[in-house]
Amino acid sequence: MINFKCEFDSRILNTRVPVEVYLPYEVNLMKDVKDYKENFTFQPFKTVYLLHGAWDGGSQWVENTSALRLAQKAGFALVIPSVGNSFYANGKDGMRWEDFILEELMGFVRGIFPLSDKKEDNYVCGVSMGGYGALKAVFKRPEIFSKCAIMSPVVDIAWSSRVIRKIGVNTDQTLGKWKEQKGSEYDLVKILEDAEGTFDQFADILVLIGNLDYMVENNRSFHNYLEEKKVAHTYVEYEGMHDWQFWDEHLKECMDFFAE
């Protein structure tokens, strides 16, 4: 993989932001450096956007999983942003992370790197908070991604906002007080209700979670709700917890899902 770690000035966020981009490439024997010009002529790549969870950053995907090896094998480019504990949302503090990811970031990486802008070539994979961000994108902007694979996703934002206070993540200034989040613009149920009539346009959705995950009951309930609403998706439980070990063990299943 060719590794690009860069920063650019975000007009939406009014600050410099980091992003990691990886392009699939295998080094071939070349006679001289002039051969690079021929070797680096790429067609637009199918692209996977990897969304990290709360308390983490984008680099955790590379440090804790086999994402690079799997993407290289599949021929996928990877785009890995870092968004802090923003929940990929347009927060009440004025930081428009959702708009940044789905508009500015995607425009930037497609302008600089050879990435496809076709829906059928774009996929999103998220863990925990990143799973919430991925689902929110699929429900609100169905024209962007054709497949969505999420592991241990946050599906009840109010419940999760209350629980993650224990690790020092306070969403009061960004999403509002947790008691006010149920039924708000950040509630996936409310977002899905607002999307009524567009369900057939959603990306194919794969949900994976461990049976010992502290959010498994929330996910079971949300899975049942999606079935009631007739939102097509696949839900699978395995042995495991809410950690990078589980996510790394099942990342190949996500990549195979994208490659199907």
mmCIF file of C-alpha atoms in Angstrom:
data_model
loop_
_atom_site.group_PDB
_atom_site.id
_atom_site.type_symbol
_atom_site.label_atom_id
_atom_site.label_comp_id
_atom_site.label_asym_id
_atom_site.label_seq_id
_atom_site.Cartn_x
_atom_site.Cartn_y
_atom_site.Cartn_z
ATOM 1 C CA MET A 1 0.000 0.000 0.000
ATOM 2 C CA ILE A 2 1.103 3.575 -0.685
ATOM 3 C CA ASN A 3 0.692 5.579 2.501
ATOM 4 C CA PHE A 4 -0.335 9.250 2.546
ATOM 5 C CA LYS A 5 -0.685 11.062 5.868
ATOM 6 C CA CYS A 6 -1.650 14.653 5.274
ATOM 7 C CA GLU A 7 -3.439 17.687 6.657
ATOM 8 C CA PHE A 8 -5.545 20.250 4.875
ATOM 9 C CA ASP A 9 -7.435 23.401 5.759
ATOM 10 C CA SER A 10 -11.111 22.682 6.284
ATOM 11 C CA ARG A 11 -13.403 25.577 5.419
ATOM 12 C CA ILE A 12 -16.313 23.812 7.112
ATOM 13 C CA LEU A 13 -14.481 23.247 10.403
ATOM 14 C CA ASN A 14 -12.213 26.311 10.189
ATOM 15 C CA THR A 15 -9.149 24.348 11.208
ATOM 16 C CA ARG A 16 -6.520 22.013 9.797
ATOM 17 C CA VAL A 17 -7.564 18.382 9.846
ATOM 18 C CA PRO A 18 -5.616 15.138 9.389
ATOM 19 C CA VAL A 19 -6.534 12.278 7.075
ATOM 20 C CA GLU A 20 -4.799 9.050 6.124
ATOM 21 C CA VAL A 21 -5.163 7.659 2.606
ATOM 22 C CA TYR A 22 -3.826 4.294 1.455
ATOM 23 C CA LEU A 23 -3.696 3.183 -2.169
ATOM 24 C CA PRO A 24 -3.250 -0.469 -3.170
ATOM 25 C CA TYR A 25 0.055 -0.894 -4.944
ATOM 26 C CA GLU A 26 2.652 -3.633 -5.227
ATOM 27 C CA VAL A 27 6.219 -2.628 -5.974
ATOM 28 C CA ASN A 28 7.505 -4.061 -9.230
ATOM 29 C CA LEU A 29 11.114 -4.327 -10.314
ATOM 30 C CA MET A 30 11.947 -1.277 -12.424
ATOM 31 C CA LYS A 31 14.987 -0.483 -14.540
ATOM 32 C CA ASP A 32 15.208 3.157 -13.437
ATOM 33 C CA VAL A 33 13.210 5.878 -11.694
ATOM 34 C CA LYS A 34 11.588 6.974 -14.956
ATOM 35 C CA ASP A 35 9.501 3.807 -14.795
ATOM 36 C CA TYR A 36 7.554 5.290 -11.871
ATOM 37 C CA LYS A 37 5.636 7.569 -14.216
ATOM 38 C CA GLU A 38 4.232 4.546 -16.015
ATOM 39 C CA ASN A 39 3.677 2.514 -12.854
ATOM 40 C CA PHE A 40 1.800 5.277 -11.041
ATOM 41 C CA THR A 41 -0.883 5.768 -13.668
ATOM 42 C CA PHE A 42 -3.967 4.516 -11.823
ATOM 43 C CA GLN A 43 -7.621 4.043 -12.660
ATOM 44 C CA PRO A 44 -10.053 5.312 -9.976
ATOM 45 C CA PHE A 45 -10.029 2.934 -7.015
ATOM 46 C CA LYS A 46 -12.943 1.451 -5.143
ATOM 47 C CA THR A 47 -12.744 3.053 -1.715
ATOM 48 C CA VAL A 48 -13.473 2.044 1.874
ATOM 49 C CA TYR A 49 -13.955 4.791 4.454
ATOM 50 C CA LEU A 50 -12.950 3.530 7.901
ATOM 51 C CA LEU A 51 -14.584 5.326 10.833
ATOM 52 C CA HIS A 52 -13.068 4.980 14.297
ATOM 53 C CA GLY A 53 -14.815 4.927 17.654
ATOM 54 C CA ALA A 54 -14.878 7.295 20.619
ATOM 55 C CA TRP A 55 -11.620 7.902 22.468
ATOM 56 C CA ASP A 56 -9.693 6.634 19.413
ATOM 57 C CA GLY A 57 -8.330 8.175 16.235
ATOM 58 C CA GLY A 58 -8.018 7.000 12.664
ATOM 59 C CA SER A 59 -4.543 5.571 13.194
ATOM 60 C CA GLN A 60 -6.045 2.894 15.462
ATOM 61 C CA TRP A 61 -7.275 1.087 12.362
ATOM 62 C CA VAL A 62 -3.705 0.621 11.151
ATOM 63 C CA GLU A 63 -2.217 -0.090 14.572
ATOM 64 C CA ASN A 64 -4.829 -2.627 15.699
ATOM 65 C CA THR A 65 -6.139 -4.370 12.580
ATOM 66 C CA SER A 66 -5.041 -5.988 9.329
ATOM 67 C CA ALA A 67 -6.841 -3.291 7.319
ATOM 68 C CA LEU A 68 -3.879 -2.538 5.037
ATOM 69 C CA ARG A 69 -3.213 -6.158 4.136
ATOM 70 C CA LEU A 70 -6.890 -6.861 3.480
ATOM 71 C CA ALA A 71 -7.341 -3.707 1.388
ATOM 72 C CA GLN A 72 -4.223 -4.468 -0.639
ATOM 73 C CA LYS A 73 -5.487 -7.956 -1.391
ATOM 74 C CA ALA A 74 -8.938 -6.667 -2.407
ATOM 75 C CA GLY A 75 -7.590 -3.735 -4.416
ATOM 76 C CA PHE A 76 -9.370 -1.153 -2.257
ATOM 77 C CA ALA A 77 -8.149 2.303 -1.347
ATOM 78 C CA LEU A 78 -8.663 3.313 2.281
ATOM 79 C CA VAL A 79 -9.624 6.742 3.612
ATOM 80 C CA ILE A 80 -9.254 7.088 7.381
ATOM 81 C CA PRO A 81 -10.271 10.376 9.030
ATOM 82 C CA SER A 82 -9.848 11.371 12.671
ATOM 83 C CA VAL A 83 -12.790 13.193 14.229
ATOM 84 C CA GLY A 84 -12.242 13.065 17.989
ATOM 85 C CA ASN A 85 -15.372 12.242 20.004
ATOM 86 C CA SER A 86 -17.674 14.079 17.579
ATOM 87 C CA PHE A 87 -19.949 11.133 16.698
ATOM 88 C CA TYR A 88 -19.553 12.296 13.083
ATOM 89 C CA ALA A 89 -22.322 14.803 13.750
ATOM 90 C CA ASN A 90 -23.016 18.471 13.167
ATOM 91 C CA GLY A 91 -22.719 19.435 16.799
ATOM 92 C CA LYS A 92 -24.456 22.089 18.805
ATOM 93 C CA ASP A 93 -21.019 23.656 19.323
ATOM 94 C CA GLY A 94 -20.911 24.649 15.648
ATOM 95 C CA MET A 95 -18.443 21.961 14.560
ATOM 96 C CA ARG A 96 -20.043 20.401 11.463
ATOM 97 C CA TRP A 97 -18.319 17.014 11.372
ATOM 98 C CA GLU A 98 -21.072 15.322 9.370
ATOM 99 C CA ASP A 99 -20.858 17.918 6.602
ATOM 100 C CA PHE A 100 -17.079 17.760 6.714
ATOM 101 C CA ILE A 101 -16.953 13.986 6.207
ATOM 102 C CA LEU A 102 -19.667 13.658 3.561
ATOM 103 C CA GLU A 103 -18.904 16.787 1.586
ATOM 104 C CA GLU A 104 -15.522 18.382 2.157
ATOM 105 C CA LEU A 105 -13.356 15.369 3.021
ATOM 106 C CA MET A 106 -14.741 13.242 0.200
ATOM 107 C CA GLY A 107 -14.279 16.122 -2.224
ATOM 108 C CA PHE A 108 -10.696 16.638 -1.078
ATOM 109 C CA VAL A 109 -9.538 13.032 -1.324
ATOM 110 C CA ARG A 110 -11.240 12.525 -4.686
ATOM 111 C CA GLY A 111 -9.632 15.684 -5.990
ATOM 112 C CA ILE A 112 -6.128 14.705 -4.903
ATOM 113 C CA PHE A 113 -6.142 10.916 -5.223
ATOM 114 C CA PRO A 114 -7.449 8.516 -7.904
ATOM 115 C CA LEU A 115 -10.631 7.498 -6.073
ATOM 116 C CA SER A 116 -13.923 6.592 -7.712
ATOM 117 C CA ASP A 117 -16.917 8.835 -7.085
ATOM 118 C CA LYS A 118 -19.428 6.182 -8.152
ATOM 119 C CA LYS A 119 -21.824 4.950 -5.465
ATOM 120 C CA GLU A 120 -21.169 1.316 -6.380
ATOM 121 C CA ASP A 121 -17.443 1.820 -5.693
ATOM 122 C CA ASN A 122 -17.754 3.440 -2.267
ATOM 123 C CA TYR A 123 -18.144 1.617 1.039
ATOM 124 C CA VAL A 124 -18.128 2.612 4.696
ATOM 125 C CA CYS A 125 -17.003 0.569 7.706
ATOM 126 C CA GLY A 126 -17.271 1.791 11.276
ATOM 127 C CA VAL A 127 -16.774 0.496 14.799
ATOM 128 C CA SER A 128 -18.672 1.697 17.886
ATOM 129 C CA MET A 129 -19.100 5.474 17.439
ATOM 130 C CA GLY A 130 -17.932 4.982 13.852
ATOM 131 C CA GLY A 131 -20.723 2.476 13.334
ATOM 132 C CA TYR A 132 -23.176 5.155 14.391
ATOM 133 C CA GLY A 133 -21.578 7.597 11.959
ATOM 134 C CA ALA A 134 -21.774 5.050 9.145
ATOM 135 C CA LEU A 135 -25.457 4.276 9.744
ATOM 136 C CA LYS A 136 -26.295 7.965 9.994
ATOM 137 C CA ALA A 137 -24.606 8.589 6.639
ATOM 138 C CA VAL A 138 -26.451 5.692 4.998
ATOM 139 C CA PHE A 139 -29.838 6.827 6.338
ATOM 140 C CA LYS A 140 -29.397 10.520 5.493
ATOM 141 C CA ARG A 141 -27.314 10.356 2.314
ATOM 142 C CA PRO A 142 -28.195 7.073 0.557
ATOM 143 C CA GLU A 143 -26.611 8.247 -2.703
ATOM 144 C CA ILE A 144 -23.055 8.056 -1.353
ATOM 145 C CA PHE A 145 -22.328 4.462 -0.271
ATOM 146 C CA SER A 146 -23.428 1.153 -1.779
ATOM 147 C CA LYS A 147 -22.355 -1.009 1.173
ATOM 148 C CA CYS A 148 -22.043 -0.425 4.903
ATOM 149 C CA ALA A 149 -20.366 -2.852 7.322
ATOM 150 C CA ILE A 150 -20.440 -1.930 10.987
ATOM 151 C CA MET A 151 -19.131 -3.652 14.077
ATOM 152 C CA SER A 152 -20.400 -3.055 17.629
ATOM 153 C CA PRO A 153 -22.229 0.112 16.531
ATOM 154 C CA VAL A 154 -23.721 2.738 18.781
ATOM 155 C CA VAL A 155 -27.426 2.542 17.918
ATOM 156 C CA ASP A 156 -28.995 4.231 20.957
ATOM 157 C CA ILE A 157 -27.248 7.594 21.150
ATOM 158 C CA ALA A 158 -28.876 8.697 24.416
ATOM 159 C CA TRP A 159 -27.967 5.468 26.213
ATOM 160 C CA SER A 160 -24.411 5.506 24.867
ATOM 161 C CA SER A 161 -23.874 9.188 25.722
ATOM 162 C CA ARG A 162 -24.806 8.421 29.324
ATOM 163 C CA VAL A 163 -22.542 5.361 29.518
ATOM 164 C CA ILE A 164 -19.407 6.874 27.944
ATOM 165 C CA ARG A 165 -19.315 9.575 30.590
ATOM 166 C CA LYS A 166 -17.574 6.914 32.648
ATOM 167 C CA ILE A 167 -14.532 7.132 30.343
ATOM 168 C CA GLY A 168 -14.582 10.922 30.317
ATOM 169 C CA VAL A 169 -16.445 11.556 27.042
ATOM 170 C CA ASN A 170 -19.041 14.269 27.653
ATOM 171 C CA THR A 171 -21.432 15.063 24.785
ATOM 172 C CA ASP A 172 -23.358 17.874 26.496
ATOM 173 C CA GLN A 173 -21.751 20.613 24.377
ATOM 174 C CA THR A 174 -21.846 18.656 21.109
ATOM 175 C CA LEU A 175 -25.019 16.551 21.063
ATOM 176 C CA GLY A 176 -26.821 18.037 24.053
ATOM 177 C CA LYS A 177 -27.561 16.397 27.380
ATOM 178 C CA TRP A 178 -28.134 12.677 27.055
ATOM 179 C CA LYS A 179 -31.697 12.909 28.410
ATOM 180 C CA GLU A 180 -32.560 15.240 25.511
ATOM 181 C CA GLN A 181 -31.049 13.102 22.751
ATOM 182 C CA LYS A 182 -33.896 10.591 22.492
ATOM 183 C CA GLY A 183 -36.053 11.711 19.579
ATOM 184 C CA SER A 184 -33.592 14.446 18.620
ATOM 185 C CA GLU A 185 -31.814 14.998 15.299
ATOM 186 C CA TYR A 186 -29.098 12.638 16.570
ATOM 187 C CA ASP A 187 -31.421 9.718 17.300
ATOM 188 C CA LEU A 188 -31.105 6.989 14.629
ATOM 189 C CA VAL A 189 -34.786 6.088 15.049
ATOM 190 C CA LYS A 190 -35.802 9.695 14.332
ATOM 191 C CA ILE A 191 -33.373 9.852 11.387
ATOM 192 C CA LEU A 192 -34.828 6.633 9.986
ATOM 193 C CA GLU A 193 -38.392 7.899 10.389
ATOM 194 C CA ASP A 194 -37.434 11.041 8.469
ATOM 195 C CA ALA A 195 -36.042 8.826 5.683
ATOM 196 C CA GLU A 196 -39.316 6.910 5.228
ATOM 197 C CA GLY A 197 -39.841 6.169 1.540
ATOM 198 C CA THR A 198 -36.139 5.966 0.691
ATOM 199 C CA PHE A 199 -35.292 2.660 2.379
ATOM 200 C CA ASP A 200 -34.862 0.911 -0.969
ATOM 201 C CA GLN A 201 -32.041 3.337 -1.786
ATOM 202 C CA PHE A 202 -30.003 2.474 1.313
ATOM 203 C CA ALA A 203 -26.656 0.745 1.096
ATOM 204 C CA ASP A 204 -26.503 -2.981 1.811
ATOM 205 C CA ILE A 205 -25.955 -3.146 5.569
ATOM 206 C CA LEU A 206 -23.974 -5.737 7.551
ATOM 207 C CA VAL A 207 -23.976 -5.581 11.375
ATOM 208 C CA LEU A 208 -21.519 -7.668 13.421
ATOM 209 C CA ILE A 209 -21.348 -7.688 17.220
ATOM 210 C CA GLY A 210 -19.979 -9.811 20.036
ATOM 211 C CA ASN A 211 -22.354 -11.600 22.377
ATOM 212 C CA LEU A 212 -20.425 -10.178 25.356
ATOM 213 C CA ASP A 213 -20.433 -6.626 24.008
ATOM 214 C CA TYR A 214 -21.930 -4.191 26.512
ATOM 215 C CA MET A 215 -24.139 -2.811 23.696
ATOM 216 C CA VAL A 216 -25.430 -6.152 22.435
ATOM 217 C CA GLU A 217 -28.934 -5.714 23.894
ATOM 218 C CA ASN A 218 -29.248 -2.309 22.225
ATOM 219 C CA ASN A 219 -28.172 -3.848 18.937
ATOM 220 C CA ARG A 220 -30.642 -6.716 19.239
ATOM 221 C CA SER A 221 -33.444 -4.230 19.815
ATOM 222 C CA PHE A 222 -32.344 -2.080 16.894
ATOM 223 C CA HIS A 223 -32.073 -5.151 14.664
ATOM 224 C CA ASN A 224 -35.692 -6.004 15.522
ATOM 225 C CA TYR A 225 -36.719 -2.405 14.819
ATOM 226 C CA LEU A 226 -35.034 -2.513 11.385
ATOM 227 C CA GLU A 227 -36.874 -5.739 10.624
ATOM 228 C CA GLU A 228 -40.186 -4.141 11.618
ATOM 229 C CA LYS A 229 -39.445 -1.179 9.351
ATOM 230 C CA LYS A 230 -38.390 -3.596 6.595
ATOM 231 C CA VAL A 231 -34.932 -2.050 6.283
ATOM 232 C CA ALA A 232 -32.821 -4.693 4.542
ATOM 233 C CA HIS A 233 -29.770 -5.709 6.563
ATOM 234 C CA THR A 234 -27.813 -8.695 7.844
ATOM 235 C CA TYR A 235 -27.239 -9.034 11.588
ATOM 236 C CA VAL A 236 -24.738 -11.535 13.024
ATOM 237 C CA GLU A 237 -23.547 -12.206 16.582
ATOM 238 C CA TYR A 238 -20.266 -13.905 17.402
ATOM 239 C CA GLU A 239 -18.285 -14.674 20.520
ATOM 240 C CA GLY A 240 -16.524 -11.508 21.553
ATOM 241 C CA MET A 241 -16.445 -8.178 23.312
ATOM 242 C CA HIS A 242 -16.352 -4.480 22.458
ATOM 243 C CA ASP A 243 -12.689 -4.222 21.521
ATOM 244 C CA TRP A 244 -10.151 -4.107 18.698
ATOM 245 C CA GLN A 245 -9.498 -7.836 19.014
ATOM 246 C CA PHE A 246 -13.087 -8.551 17.959
ATOM 247 C CA TRP A 247 -13.026 -5.913 15.219
ATOM 248 C CA ASP A 248 -9.750 -7.169 13.781
ATOM 249 C CA GLU A 249 -10.983 -10.774 13.812
ATOM 250 C CA HIS A 250 -14.052 -9.815 11.770
ATOM 251 C CA LEU A 251 -12.668 -7.096 9.511
ATOM 252 C CA LYS A 252 -12.005 -9.679 6.797
ATOM 253 C CA GLU A 253 -15.726 -10.495 6.768
ATOM 254 C CA CYS A 254 -16.444 -6.804 6.195
ATOM 255 C CA MET A 255 -13.917 -6.582 3.352
ATOM 256 C CA ASP A 256 -15.287 -9.774 1.764
ATOM 257 C CA PHE A 257 -18.762 -8.232 1.992
ATOM 258 C CA PHE A 258 -17.535 -5.178 0.087
ATOM 259 C CA ALA A 259 -15.840 -7.354 -2.510
ATOM 260 C CA GLU A 260 -18.914 -9.501 -3.239
#
